XYZ file of N, CA and C in Angstrom:
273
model
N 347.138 250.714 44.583
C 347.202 250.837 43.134
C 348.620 250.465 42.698
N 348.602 249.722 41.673
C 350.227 249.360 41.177
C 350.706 250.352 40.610
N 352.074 249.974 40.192
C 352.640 251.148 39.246
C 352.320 251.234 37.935
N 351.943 250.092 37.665
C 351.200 250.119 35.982
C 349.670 250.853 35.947
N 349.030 250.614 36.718
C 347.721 251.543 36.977
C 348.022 252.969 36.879
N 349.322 253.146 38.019
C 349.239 254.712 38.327
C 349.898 255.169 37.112
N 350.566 254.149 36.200
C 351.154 254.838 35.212
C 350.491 255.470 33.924
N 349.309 254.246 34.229
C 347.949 254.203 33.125
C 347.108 255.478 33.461
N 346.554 255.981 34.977
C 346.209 257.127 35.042
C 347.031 258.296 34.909
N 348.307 258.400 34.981
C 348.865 259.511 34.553
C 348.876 259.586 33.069
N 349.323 258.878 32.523
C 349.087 259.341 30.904
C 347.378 259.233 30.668
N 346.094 258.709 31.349
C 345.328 259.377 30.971
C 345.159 261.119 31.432
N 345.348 261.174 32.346
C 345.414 262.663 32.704
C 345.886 263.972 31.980
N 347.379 263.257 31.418
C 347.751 263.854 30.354
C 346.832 264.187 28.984
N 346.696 263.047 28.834
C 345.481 262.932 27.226
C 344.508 263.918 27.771
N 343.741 263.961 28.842
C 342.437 264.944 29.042
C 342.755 266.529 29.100
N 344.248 266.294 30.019
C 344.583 267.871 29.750
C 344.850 268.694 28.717
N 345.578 267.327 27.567
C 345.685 267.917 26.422
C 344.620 268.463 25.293
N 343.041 267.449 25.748
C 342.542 267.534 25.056
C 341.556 268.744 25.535
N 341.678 269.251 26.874
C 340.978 270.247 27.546
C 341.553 271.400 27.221
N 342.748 271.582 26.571
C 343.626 272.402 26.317
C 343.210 273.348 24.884
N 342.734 272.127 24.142
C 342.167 271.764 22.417
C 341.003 272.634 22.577
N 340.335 271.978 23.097
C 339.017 272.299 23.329
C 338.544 273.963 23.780
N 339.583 274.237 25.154
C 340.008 275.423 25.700
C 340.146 276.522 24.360
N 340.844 276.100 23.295
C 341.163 277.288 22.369
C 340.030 277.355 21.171
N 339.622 276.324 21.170
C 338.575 276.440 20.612
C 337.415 277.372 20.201
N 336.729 276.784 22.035
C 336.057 277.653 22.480
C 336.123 279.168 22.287
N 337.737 279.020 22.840
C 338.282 280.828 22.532
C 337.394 281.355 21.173
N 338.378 280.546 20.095
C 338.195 281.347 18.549
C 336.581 280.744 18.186
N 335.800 280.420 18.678
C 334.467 280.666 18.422
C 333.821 281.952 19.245
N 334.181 282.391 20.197
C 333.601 283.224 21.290
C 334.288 284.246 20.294
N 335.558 284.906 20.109
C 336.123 285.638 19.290
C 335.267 285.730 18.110
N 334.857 284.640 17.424
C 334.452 285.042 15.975
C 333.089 285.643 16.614
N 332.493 285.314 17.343
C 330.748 285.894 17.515
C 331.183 287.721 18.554
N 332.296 287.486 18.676
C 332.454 288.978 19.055
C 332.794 289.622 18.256
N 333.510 289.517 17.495
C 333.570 290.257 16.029
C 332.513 290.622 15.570
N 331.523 289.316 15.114
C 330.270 289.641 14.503
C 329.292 291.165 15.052
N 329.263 290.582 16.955
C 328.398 291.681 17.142
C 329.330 293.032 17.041
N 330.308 292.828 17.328
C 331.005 294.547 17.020
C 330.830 295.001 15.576
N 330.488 293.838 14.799
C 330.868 294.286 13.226
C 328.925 294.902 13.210
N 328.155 294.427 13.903
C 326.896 294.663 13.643
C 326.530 295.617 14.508
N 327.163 296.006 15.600
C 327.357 297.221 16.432
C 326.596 297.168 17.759
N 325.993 295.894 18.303
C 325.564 295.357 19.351
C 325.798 294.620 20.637
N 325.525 294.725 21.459
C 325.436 294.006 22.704
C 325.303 292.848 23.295
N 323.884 292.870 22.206
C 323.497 291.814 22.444
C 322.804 290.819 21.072
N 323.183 289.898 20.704
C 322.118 288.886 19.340
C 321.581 288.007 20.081
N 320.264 287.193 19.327
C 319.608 286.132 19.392
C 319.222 285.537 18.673
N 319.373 284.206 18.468
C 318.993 283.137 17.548
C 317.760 282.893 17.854
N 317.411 281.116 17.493
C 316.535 280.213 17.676
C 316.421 280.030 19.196
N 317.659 279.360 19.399
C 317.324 278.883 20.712
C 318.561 279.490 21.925
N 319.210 280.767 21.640
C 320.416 281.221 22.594
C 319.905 282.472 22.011
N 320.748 283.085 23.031
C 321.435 284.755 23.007
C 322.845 284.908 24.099
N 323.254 285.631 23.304
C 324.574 286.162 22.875
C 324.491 287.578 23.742
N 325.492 287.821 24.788
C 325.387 288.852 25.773
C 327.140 289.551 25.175
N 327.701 290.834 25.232
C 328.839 290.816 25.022
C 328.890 292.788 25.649
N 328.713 293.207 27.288
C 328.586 294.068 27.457
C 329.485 294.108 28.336
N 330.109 295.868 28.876
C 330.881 296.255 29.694
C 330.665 296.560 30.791
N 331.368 295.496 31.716
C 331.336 295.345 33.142
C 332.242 296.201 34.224
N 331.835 296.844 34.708
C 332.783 297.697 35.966
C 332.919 297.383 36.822
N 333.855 296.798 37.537
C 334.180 296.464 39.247
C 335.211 297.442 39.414
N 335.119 297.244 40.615
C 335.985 297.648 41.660
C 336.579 296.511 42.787
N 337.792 296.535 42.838
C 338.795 296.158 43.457
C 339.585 296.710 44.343
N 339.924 296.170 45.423
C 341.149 296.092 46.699
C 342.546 296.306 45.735
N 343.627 297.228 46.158
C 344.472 297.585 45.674
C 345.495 296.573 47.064
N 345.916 296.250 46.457
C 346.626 295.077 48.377
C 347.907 295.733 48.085
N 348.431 295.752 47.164
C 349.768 296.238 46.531
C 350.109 297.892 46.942
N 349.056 298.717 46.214
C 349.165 300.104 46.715
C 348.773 300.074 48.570
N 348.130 299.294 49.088
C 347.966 299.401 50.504
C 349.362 299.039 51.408
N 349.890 297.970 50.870
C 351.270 297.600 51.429
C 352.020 298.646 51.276
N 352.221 299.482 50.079
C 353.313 300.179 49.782
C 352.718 301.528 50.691
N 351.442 302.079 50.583
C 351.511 303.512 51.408
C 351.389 303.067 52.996
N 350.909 302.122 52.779
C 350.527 301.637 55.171
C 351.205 300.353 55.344
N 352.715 300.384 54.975
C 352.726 298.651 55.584
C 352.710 298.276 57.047
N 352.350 298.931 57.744
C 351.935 298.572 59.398
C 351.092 297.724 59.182
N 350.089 298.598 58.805
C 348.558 298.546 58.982
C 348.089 297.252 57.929
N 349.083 297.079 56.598
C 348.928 295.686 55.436
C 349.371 294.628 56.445
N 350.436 294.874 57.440
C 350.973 293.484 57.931
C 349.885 293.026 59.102
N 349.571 293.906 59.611
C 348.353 293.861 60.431
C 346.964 293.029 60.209
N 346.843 293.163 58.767
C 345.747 292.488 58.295
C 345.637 291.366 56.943
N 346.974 290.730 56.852
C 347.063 289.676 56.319
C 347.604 288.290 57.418
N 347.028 287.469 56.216
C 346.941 286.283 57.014
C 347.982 285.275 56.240
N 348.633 284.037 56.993
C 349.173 283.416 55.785
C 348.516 281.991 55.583
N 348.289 281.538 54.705
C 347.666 280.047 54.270
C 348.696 279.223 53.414
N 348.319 277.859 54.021
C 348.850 276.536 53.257
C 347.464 276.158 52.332
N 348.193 275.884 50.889
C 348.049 275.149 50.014
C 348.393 273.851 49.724
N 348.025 273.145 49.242
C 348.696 271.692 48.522
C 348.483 271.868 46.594
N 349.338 271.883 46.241
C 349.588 272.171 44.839
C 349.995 270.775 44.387
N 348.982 269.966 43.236
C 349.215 269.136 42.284
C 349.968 269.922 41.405
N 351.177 269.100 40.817
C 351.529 269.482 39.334
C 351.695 267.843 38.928
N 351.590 267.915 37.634
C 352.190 266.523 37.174
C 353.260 267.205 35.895
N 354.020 266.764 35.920
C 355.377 267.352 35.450
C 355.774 265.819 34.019
């Protein structure tokens, strides 16, 4: 690939991220406005025509890795592992 190509795909990359970015907040303040709605209507759940609208409270449970290191770090070093990544950035 030349340098004019690779230069041509980096500024498209840019344009998509930016526009994934757009899009990204978007999404947000529409999901926001239909959560409002059902809180304002005091529900869980709505349905239209052709969707429904879910907006309920989920409970997990989670691994504390942090509190485990700090009360057993024997036993944390014992059972971690370390991994390689390869990290894109375009800067």
């Amino acid at each position: 690939m030349s340098r004019t190509e690779l230069d041509h795909k980096v500024k498209q990359l840019r344009e998509l991220r930016r526009m994934a970015e757009e899009i990204a907040a978007e999404i947000e303040t529409i999901t926001d406005t239909i959560k409002r709605e059902m809180a304002v209507q005091g529900v869980d759940m709505i349905t239209g025509d052709d969707w429904k609208a879910t907006w309920k409270p989920v409970q997990s449970i989670r691994f504390d890795s942090k509190a485990l290191k700090a009360a057993m770090p024997d036993l944390y070093e014992r059972f971690t592992r370390s991994t390689e990544i390869r990290r894109f950035i375009l800067a």
